[in-house]
Short mmCIF file of N, CA and C in Angstrom, two decimals:
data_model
loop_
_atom_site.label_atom_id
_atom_site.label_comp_id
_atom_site.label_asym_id
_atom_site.label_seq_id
_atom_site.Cartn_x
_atom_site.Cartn_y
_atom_site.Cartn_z
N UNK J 4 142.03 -64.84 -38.07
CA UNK J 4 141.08 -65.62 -37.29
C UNK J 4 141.43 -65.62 -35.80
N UNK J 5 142.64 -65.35 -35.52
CA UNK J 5 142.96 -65.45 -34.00
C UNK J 5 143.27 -64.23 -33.38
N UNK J 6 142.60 -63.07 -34.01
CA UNK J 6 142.21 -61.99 -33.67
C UNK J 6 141.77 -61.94 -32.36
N UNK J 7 141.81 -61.42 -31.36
CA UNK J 7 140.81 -61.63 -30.20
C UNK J 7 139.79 -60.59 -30.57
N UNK J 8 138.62 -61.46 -30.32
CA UNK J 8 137.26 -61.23 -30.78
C UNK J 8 136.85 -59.58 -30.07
N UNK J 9 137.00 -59.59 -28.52
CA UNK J 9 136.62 -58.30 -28.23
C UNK J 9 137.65 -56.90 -29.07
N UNK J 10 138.73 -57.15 -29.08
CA UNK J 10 139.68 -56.08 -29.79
C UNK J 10 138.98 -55.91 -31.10
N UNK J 11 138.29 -56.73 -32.19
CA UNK J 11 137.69 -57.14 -33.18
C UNK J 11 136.64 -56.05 -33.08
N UNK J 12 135.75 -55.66 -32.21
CA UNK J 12 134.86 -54.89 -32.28
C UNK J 12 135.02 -53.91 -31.64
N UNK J 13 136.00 -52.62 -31.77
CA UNK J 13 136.34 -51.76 -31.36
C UNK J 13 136.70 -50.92 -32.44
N UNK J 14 136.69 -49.66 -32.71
CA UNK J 14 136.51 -48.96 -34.01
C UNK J 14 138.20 -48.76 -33.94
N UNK J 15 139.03 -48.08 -32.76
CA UNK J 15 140.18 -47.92 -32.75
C UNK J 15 141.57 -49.56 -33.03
N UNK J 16 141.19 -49.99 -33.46
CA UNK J 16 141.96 -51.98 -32.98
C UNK J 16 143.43 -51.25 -34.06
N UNK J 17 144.33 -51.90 -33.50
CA UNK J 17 145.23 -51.92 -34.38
C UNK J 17 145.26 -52.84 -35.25
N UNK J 18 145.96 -52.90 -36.66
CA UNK J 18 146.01 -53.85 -37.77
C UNK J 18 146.67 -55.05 -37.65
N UNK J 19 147.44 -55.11 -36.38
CA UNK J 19 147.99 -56.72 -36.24
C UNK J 19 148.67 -56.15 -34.82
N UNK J 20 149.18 -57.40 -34.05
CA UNK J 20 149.27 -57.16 -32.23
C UNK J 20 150.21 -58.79 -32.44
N UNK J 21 151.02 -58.48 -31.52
CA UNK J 21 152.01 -59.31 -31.40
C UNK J 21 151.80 -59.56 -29.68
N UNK J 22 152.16 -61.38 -29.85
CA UNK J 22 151.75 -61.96 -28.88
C UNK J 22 153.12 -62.62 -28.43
N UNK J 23 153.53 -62.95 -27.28
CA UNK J 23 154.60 -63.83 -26.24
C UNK J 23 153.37 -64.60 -25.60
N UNK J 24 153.19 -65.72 -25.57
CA UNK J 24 152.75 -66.76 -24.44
C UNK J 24 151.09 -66.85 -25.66
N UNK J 25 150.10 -66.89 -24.85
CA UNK J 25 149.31 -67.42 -25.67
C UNK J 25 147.78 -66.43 -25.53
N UNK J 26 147.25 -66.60 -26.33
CA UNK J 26 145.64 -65.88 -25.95
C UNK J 26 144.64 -67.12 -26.00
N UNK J 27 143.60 -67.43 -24.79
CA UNK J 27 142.56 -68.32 -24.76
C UNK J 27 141.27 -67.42 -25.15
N UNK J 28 140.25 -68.70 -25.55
CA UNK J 28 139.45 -68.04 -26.21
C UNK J 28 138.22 -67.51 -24.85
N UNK J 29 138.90 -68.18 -23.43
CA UNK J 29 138.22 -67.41 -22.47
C UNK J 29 139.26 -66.09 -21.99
N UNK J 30 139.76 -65.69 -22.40
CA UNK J 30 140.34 -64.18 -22.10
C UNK J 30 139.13 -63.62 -22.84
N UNK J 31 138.51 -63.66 -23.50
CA UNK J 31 137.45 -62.73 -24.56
C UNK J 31 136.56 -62.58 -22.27
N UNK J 32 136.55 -62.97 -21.74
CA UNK J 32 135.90 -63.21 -20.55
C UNK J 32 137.05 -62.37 -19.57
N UNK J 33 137.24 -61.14 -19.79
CA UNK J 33 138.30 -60.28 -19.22
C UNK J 33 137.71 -59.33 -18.64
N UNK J 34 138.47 -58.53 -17.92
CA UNK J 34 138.19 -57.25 -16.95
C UNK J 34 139.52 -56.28 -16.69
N UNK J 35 139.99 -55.42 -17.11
CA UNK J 35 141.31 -54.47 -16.94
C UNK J 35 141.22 -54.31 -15.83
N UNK J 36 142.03 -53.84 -14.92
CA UNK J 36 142.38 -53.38 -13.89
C UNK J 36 143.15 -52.28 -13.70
N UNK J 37 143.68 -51.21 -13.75
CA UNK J 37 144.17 -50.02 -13.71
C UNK J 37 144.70 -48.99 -12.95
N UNK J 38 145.95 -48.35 -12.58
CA UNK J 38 145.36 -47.58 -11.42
C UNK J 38 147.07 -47.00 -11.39
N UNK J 39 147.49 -46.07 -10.71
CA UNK J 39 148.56 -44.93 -10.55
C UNK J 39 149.91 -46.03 -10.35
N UNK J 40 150.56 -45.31 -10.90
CA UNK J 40 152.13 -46.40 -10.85
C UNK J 40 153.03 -46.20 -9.53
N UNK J 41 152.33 -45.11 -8.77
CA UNK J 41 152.88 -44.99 -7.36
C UNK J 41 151.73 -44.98 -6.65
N UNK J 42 151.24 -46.17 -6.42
CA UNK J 42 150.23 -46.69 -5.82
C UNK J 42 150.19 -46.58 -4.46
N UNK J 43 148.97 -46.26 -3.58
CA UNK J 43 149.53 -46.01 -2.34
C UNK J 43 149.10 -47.55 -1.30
N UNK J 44 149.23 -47.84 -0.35
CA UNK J 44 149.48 -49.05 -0.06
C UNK J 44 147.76 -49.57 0.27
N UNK J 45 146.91 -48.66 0.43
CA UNK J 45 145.30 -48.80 0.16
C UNK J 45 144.85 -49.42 -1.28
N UNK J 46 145.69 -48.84 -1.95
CA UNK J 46 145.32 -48.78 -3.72
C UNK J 46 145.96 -50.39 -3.93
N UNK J 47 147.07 -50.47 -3.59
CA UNK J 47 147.49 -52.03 -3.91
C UNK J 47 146.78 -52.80 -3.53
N UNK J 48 146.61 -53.17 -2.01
CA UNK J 48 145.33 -53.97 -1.45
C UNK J 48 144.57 -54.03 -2.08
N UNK J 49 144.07 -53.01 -2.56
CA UNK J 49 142.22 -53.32 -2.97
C UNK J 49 142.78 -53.63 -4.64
N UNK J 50 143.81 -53.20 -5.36
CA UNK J 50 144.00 -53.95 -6.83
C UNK J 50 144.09 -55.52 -6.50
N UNK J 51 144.64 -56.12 -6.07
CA UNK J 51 145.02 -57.24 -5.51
C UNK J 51 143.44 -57.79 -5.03
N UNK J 52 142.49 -57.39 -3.87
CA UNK J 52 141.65 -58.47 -4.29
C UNK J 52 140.48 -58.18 -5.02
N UNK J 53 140.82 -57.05 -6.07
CA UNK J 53 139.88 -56.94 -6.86
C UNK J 53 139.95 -58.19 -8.13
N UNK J 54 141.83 -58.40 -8.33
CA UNK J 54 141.73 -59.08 -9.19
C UNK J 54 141.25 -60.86 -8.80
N UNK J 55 142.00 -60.95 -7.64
CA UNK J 55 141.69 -62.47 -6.97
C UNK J 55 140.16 -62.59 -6.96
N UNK J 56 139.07 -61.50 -6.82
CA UNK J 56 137.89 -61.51 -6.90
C UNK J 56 137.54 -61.85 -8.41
N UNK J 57 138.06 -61.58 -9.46
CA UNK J 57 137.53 -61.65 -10.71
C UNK J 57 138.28 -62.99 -11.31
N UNK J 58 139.37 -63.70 -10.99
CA UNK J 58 140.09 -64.96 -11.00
C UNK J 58 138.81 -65.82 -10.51
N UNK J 59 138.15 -65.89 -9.06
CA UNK J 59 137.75 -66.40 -8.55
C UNK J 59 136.42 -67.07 -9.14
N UNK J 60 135.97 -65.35 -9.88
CA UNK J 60 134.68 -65.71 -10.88
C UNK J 60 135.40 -66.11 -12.04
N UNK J 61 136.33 -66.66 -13.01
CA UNK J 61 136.36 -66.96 -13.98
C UNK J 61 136.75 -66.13 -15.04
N UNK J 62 137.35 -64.67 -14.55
CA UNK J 62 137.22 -63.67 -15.61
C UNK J 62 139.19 -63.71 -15.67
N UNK J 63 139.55 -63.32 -17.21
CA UNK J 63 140.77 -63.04 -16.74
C UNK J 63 141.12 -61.59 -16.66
N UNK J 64 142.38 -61.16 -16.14
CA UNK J 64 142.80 -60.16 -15.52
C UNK J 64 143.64 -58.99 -16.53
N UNK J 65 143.66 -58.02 -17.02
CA UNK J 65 143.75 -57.57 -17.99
C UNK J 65 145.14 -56.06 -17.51
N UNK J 66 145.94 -55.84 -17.23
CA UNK J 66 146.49 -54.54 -16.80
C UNK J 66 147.77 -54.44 -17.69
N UNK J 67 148.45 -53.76 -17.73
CA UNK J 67 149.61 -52.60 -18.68
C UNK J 67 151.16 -52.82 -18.45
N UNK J 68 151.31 -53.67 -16.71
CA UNK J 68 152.18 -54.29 -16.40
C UNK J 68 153.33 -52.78 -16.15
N UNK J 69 152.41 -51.62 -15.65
CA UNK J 69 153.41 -51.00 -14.74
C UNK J 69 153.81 -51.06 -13.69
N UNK J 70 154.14 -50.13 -12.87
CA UNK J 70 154.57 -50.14 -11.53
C UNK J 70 152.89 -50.00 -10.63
N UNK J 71 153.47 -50.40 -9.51
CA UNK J 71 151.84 -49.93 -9.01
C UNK J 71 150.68 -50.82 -9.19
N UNK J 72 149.59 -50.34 -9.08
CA UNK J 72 148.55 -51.26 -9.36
C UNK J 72 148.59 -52.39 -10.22
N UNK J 73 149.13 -51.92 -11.75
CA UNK J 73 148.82 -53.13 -12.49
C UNK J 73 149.78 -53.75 -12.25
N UNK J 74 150.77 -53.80 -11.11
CA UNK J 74 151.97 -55.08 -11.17
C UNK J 74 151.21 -55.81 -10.14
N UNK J 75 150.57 -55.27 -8.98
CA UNK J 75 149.57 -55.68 -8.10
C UNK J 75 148.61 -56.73 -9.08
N UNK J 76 148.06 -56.44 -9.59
CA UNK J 76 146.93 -57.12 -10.60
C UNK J 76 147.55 -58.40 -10.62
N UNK J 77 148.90 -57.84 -11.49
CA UNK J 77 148.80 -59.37 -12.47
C UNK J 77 149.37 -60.16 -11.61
N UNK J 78 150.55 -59.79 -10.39
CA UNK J 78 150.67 -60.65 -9.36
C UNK J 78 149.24 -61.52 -8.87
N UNK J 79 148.65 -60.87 -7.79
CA UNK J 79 147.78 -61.41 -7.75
C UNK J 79 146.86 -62.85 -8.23
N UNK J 80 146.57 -61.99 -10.07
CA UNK J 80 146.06 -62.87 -10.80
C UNK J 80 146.91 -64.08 -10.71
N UNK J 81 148.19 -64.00 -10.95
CA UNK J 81 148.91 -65.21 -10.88
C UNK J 81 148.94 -66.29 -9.32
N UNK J 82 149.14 -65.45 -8.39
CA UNK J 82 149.08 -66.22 -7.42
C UNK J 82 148.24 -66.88 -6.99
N UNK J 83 146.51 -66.42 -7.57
CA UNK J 83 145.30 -67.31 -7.60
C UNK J 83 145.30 -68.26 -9.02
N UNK J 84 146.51 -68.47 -8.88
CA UNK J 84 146.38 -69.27 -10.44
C UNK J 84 145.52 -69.38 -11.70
N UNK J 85 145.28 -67.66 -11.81
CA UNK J 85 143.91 -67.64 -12.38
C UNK J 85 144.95 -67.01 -13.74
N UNK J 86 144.38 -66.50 -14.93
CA UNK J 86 144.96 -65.84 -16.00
C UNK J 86 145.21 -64.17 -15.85
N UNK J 87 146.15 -63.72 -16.62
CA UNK J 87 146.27 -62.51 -16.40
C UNK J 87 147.18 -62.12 -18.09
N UNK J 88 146.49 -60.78 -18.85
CA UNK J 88 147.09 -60.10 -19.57
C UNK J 88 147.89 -59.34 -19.69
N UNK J 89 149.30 -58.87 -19.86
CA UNK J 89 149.80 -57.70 -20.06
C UNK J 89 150.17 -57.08 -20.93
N UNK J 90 149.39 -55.75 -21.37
CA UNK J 90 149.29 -54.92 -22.71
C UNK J 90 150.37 -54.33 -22.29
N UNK J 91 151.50 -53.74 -23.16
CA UNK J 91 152.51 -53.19 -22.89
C UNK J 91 152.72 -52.24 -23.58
N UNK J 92 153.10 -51.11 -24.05
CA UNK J 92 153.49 -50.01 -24.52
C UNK J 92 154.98 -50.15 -25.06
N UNK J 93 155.63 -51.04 -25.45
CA UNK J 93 156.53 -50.66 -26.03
C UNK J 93 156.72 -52.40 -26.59
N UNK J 94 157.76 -52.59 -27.70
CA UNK J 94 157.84 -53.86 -28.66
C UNK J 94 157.95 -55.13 -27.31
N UNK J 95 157.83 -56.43 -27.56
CA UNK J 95 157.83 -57.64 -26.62
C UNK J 95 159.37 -57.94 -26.49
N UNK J 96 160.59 -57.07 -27.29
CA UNK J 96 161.74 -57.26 -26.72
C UNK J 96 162.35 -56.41 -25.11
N UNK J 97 161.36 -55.67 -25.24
CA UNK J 97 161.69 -54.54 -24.32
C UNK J 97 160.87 -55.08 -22.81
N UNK J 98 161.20 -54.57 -22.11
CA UNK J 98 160.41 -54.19 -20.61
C UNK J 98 160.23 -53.10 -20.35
N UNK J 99 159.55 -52.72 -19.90
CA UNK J 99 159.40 -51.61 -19.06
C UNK J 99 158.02 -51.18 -18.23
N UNK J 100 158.20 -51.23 -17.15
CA UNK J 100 159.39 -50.59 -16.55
C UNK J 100 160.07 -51.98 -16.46
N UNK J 101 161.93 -51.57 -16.26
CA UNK J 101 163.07 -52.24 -16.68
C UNK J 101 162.47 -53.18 -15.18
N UNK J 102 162.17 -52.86 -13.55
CA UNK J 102 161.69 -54.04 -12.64
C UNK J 102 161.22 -54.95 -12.68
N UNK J 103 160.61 -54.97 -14.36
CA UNK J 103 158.85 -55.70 -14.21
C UNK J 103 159.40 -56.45 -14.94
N UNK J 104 160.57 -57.03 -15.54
CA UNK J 104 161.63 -57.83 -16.65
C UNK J 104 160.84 -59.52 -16.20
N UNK J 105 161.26 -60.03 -14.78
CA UNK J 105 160.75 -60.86 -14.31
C UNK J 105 159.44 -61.18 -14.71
N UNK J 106 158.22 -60.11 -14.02
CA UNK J 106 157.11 -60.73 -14.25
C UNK J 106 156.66 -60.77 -15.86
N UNK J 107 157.68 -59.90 -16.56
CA UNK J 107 156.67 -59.90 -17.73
C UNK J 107 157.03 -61.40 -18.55
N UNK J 108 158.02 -61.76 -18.37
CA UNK J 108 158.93 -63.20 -18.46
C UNK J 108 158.15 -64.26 -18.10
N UNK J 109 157.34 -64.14 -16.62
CA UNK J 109 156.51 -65.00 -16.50
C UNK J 109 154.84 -64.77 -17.06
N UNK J 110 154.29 -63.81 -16.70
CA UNK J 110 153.32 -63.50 -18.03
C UNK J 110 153.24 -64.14 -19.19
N UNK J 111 154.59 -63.81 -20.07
CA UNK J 111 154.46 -64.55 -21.28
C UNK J 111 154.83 -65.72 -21.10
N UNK J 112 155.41 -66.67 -19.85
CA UNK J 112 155.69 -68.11 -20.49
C UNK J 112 154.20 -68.68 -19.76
N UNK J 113 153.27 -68.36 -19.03
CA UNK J 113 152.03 -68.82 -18.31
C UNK J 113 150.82 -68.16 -18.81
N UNK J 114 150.67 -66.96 -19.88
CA UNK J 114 149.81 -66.67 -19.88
C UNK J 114 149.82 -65.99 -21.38
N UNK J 115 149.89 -64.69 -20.98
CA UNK J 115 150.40 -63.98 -22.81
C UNK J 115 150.73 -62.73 -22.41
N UNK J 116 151.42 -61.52 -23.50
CA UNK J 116 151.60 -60.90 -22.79
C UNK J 116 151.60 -60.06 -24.66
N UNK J 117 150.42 -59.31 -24.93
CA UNK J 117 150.50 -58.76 -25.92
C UNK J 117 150.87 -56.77 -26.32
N UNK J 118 151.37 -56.98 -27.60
CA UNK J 118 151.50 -55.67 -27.88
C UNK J 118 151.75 -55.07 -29.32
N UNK J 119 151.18 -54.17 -29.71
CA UNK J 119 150.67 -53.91 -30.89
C UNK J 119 152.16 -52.90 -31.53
N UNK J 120 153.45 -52.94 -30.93
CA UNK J 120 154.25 -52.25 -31.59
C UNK J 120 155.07 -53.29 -32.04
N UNK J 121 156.15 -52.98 -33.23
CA UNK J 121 156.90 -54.03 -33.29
C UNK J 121 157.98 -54.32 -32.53
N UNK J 122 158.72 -55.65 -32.55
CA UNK J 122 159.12 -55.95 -31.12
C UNK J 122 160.17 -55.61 -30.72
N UNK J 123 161.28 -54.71 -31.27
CA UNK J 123 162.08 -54.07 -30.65
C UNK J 123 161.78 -52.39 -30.43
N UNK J 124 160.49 -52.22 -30.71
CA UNK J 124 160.33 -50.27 -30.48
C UNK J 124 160.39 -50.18 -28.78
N UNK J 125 160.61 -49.25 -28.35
CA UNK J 125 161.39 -48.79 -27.26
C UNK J 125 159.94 -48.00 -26.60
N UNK J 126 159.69 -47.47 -25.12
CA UNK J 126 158.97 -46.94 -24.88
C UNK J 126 158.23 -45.34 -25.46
N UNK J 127 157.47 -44.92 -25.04
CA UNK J 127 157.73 -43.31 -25.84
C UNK J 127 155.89 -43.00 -25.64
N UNK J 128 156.17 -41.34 -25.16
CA UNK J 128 154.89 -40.98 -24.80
C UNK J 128 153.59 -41.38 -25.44
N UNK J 129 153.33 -41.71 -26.76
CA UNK J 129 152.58 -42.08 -27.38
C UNK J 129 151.96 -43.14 -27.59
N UNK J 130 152.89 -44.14 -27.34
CA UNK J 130 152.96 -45.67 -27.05
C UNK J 130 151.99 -46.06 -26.05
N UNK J 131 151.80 -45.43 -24.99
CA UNK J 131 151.47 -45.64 -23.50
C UNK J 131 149.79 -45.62 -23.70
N UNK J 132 149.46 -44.33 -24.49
CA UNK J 132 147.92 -44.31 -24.95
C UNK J 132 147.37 -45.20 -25.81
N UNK J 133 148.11 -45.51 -26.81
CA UNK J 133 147.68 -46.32 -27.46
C UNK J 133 147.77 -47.97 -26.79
N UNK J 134 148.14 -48.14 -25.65
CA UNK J 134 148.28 -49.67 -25.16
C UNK J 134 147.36 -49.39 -24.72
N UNK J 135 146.54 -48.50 -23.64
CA UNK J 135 145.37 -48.62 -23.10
C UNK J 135 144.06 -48.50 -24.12
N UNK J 136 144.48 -48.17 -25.54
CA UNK J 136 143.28 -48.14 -26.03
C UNK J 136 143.07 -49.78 -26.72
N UNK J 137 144.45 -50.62 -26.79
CA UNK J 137 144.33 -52.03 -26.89
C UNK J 137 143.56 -52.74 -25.41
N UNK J 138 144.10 -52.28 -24.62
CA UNK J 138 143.63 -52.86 -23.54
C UNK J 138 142.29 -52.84 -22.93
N UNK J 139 141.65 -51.64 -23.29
CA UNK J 139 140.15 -51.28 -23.08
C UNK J 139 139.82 -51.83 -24.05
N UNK J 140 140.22 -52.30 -25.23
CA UNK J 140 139.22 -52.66 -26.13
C UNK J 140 139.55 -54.38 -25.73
N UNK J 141 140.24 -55.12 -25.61
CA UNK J 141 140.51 -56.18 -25.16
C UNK J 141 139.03 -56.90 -24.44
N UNK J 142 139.18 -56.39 -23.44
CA UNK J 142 138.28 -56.22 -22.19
C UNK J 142 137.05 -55.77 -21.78
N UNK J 143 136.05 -56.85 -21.07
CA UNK J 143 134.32 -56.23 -20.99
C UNK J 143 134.00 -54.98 -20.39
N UNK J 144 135.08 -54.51 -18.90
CA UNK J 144 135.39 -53.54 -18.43
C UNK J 144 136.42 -52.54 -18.07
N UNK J 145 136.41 -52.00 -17.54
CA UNK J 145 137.81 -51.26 -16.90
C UNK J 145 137.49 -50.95 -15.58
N UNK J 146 138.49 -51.34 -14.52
CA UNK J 146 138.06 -50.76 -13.10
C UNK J 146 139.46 -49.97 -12.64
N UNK J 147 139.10 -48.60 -12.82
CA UNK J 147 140.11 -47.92 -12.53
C UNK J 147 140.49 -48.21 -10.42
N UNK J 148 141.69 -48.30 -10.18
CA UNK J 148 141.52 -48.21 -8.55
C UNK J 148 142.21 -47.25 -7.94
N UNK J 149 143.30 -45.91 -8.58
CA UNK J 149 143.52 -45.26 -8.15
C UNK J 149 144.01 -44.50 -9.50
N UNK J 150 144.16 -43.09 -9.74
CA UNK J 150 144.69 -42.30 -10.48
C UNK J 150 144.18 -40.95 -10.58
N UNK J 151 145.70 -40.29 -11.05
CA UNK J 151 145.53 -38.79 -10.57
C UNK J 151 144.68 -38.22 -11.51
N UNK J 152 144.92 -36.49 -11.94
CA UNK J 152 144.37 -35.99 -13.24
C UNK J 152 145.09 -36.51 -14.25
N UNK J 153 146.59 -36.41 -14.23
CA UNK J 153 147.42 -37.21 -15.28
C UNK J 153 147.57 -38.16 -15.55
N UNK J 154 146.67 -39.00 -15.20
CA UNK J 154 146.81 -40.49 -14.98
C UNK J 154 146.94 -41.00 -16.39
N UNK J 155 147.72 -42.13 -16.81
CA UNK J 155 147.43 -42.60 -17.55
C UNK J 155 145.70 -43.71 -18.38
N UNK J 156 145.46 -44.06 -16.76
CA UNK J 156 144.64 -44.28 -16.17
C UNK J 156 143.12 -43.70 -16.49
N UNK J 157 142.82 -42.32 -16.50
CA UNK J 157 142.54 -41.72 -17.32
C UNK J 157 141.91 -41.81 -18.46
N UNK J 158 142.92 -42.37 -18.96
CA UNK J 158 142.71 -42.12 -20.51
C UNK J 158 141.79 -43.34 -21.12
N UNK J 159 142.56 -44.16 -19.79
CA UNK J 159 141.62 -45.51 -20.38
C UNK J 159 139.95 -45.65 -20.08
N UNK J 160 140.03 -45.19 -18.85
CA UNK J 160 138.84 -45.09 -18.89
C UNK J 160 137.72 -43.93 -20.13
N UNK J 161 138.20 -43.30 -20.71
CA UNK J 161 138.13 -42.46 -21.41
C UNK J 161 137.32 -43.20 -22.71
N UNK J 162 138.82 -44.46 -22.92
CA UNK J 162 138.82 -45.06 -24.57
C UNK J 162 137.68 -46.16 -24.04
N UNK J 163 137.70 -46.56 -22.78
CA UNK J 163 136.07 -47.66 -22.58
C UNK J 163 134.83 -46.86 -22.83
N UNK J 164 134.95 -46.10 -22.33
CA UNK J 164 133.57 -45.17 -22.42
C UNK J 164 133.48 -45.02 -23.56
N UNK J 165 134.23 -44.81 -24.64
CA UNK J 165 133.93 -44.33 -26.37
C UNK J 165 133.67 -45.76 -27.02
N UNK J 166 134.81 -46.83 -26.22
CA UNK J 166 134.24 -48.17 -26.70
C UNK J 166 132.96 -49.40 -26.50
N UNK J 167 131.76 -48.20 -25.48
CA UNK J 167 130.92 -48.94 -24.28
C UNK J 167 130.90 -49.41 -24.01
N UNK J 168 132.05 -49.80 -23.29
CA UNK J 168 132.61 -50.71 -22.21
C UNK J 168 132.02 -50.01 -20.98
N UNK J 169 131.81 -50.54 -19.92
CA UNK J 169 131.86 -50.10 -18.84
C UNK J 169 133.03 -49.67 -18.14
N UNK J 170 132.83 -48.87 -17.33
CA UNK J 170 133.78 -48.37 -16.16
C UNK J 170 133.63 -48.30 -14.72
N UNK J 171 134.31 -48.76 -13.95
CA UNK J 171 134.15 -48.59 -12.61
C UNK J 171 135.14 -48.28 -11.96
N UNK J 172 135.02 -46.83 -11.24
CA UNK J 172 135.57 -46.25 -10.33
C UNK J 172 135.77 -46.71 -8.94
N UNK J 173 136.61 -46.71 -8.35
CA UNK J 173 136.59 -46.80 -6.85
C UNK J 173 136.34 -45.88 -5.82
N UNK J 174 135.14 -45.66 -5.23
CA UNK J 174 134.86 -44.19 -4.52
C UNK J 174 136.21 -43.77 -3.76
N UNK J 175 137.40 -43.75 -3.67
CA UNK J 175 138.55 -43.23 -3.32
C UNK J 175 138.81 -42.07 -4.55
N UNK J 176 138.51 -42.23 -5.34
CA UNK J 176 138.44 -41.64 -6.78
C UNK J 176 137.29 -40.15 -7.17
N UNK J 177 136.43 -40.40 -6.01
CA UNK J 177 135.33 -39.36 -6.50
C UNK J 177 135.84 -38.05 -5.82
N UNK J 178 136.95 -37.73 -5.79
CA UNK J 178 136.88 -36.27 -5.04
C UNK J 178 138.36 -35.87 -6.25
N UNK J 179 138.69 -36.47 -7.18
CA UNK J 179 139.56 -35.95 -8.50
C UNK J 179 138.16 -35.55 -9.63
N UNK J 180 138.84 -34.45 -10.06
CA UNK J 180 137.77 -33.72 -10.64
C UNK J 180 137.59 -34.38 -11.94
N UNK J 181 138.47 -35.36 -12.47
CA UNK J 181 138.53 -35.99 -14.05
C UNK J 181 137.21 -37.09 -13.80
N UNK J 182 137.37 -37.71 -12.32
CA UNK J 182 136.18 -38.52 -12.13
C UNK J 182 134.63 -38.49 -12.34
N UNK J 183 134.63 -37.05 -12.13
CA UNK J 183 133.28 -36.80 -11.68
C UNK J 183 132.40 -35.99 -13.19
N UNK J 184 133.45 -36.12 -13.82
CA UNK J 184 133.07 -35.08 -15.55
C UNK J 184 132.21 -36.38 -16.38
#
């Protein structure tokens, strides 16, 4: 029953997701945020008040809790005292990246901070796709704000589009050829 409802209607959901801190039943009222883990200092700015923009309306803040944009995000989200998610790619004993130890600490004691592996599995290439396909499904949208062809980034927007979710690009974005396909 305490399924979150949007993950609920997604064909890909995993069979159970492990939670630190808490899920409200207005997170179903979410928006991802997304974008390159070496973010360039344009790309942070605009993650940052994209998310204070969506705090502001009531939505909570949804990102992966890497380097880069989504540490931008969920900062942010927090500093407008608004809510913020972090889907993580590897078990809720772990961090990673090992920097983000702090925020993910506060994440889960103010907000939640979920993940669908069990809680001591370790990071690993595979892991990483499958958090964004929790995380797009989580969430009404995805707004990618910066990422390469390899982006992880990418991919998510990828798993919204299969989940019809919306997507929104940041025209900084329209001259990578993954954008425009």
């Amino acid at each position: 029953a305490d399924y979150p409802e949007n993950l609920r209607a997604v064909h890909d959901r995993p069979p159970l997701i492990f939670v630190a801190g808490t899920l409200e039943s207005r997170d179903a009222r979410s928006v991802a945020v997304v974008g390159a883990r070496r973010a360039s200092r344009n790309g942070v700015a605009r993650a940052r008040a994209i998310a204070e923009h969506l705090v502001d309306r009531g939505y909570t803040v949804v990102s992966g809790l890497a380097a880069g944009i989504d540490t931008a995000a969920h900062t942010a989200a927090l500093a407008r005292n608004g809510r913020t998610l972090a889907v993580i790619g590897t078990g809720l004993t772990r961090s990673y990246p090992p920097e983000n130890t702090r925020l993910q600490h506060r994440i889960a004691a103010e907000c939640g901070v979920i993940s669908q592996f069990w809680p001591d599995a370790p990071p690993s290439r595979r892991s990483f796709p499958m958090r964004n396909a929790v995380m797009s499904g989580l969430t009404l949208a995805t707004v990618v704000v910066e990422a390469s062809q390899t982006s992880g980034s990418r991919i998510q927007a990828r798993l919204a589009l299969a989940h019809g979710r919306p997507v929104f690009l940041l025209d900084s974005l329209l001259d990578q050829p993954w954008a425009r396909e």
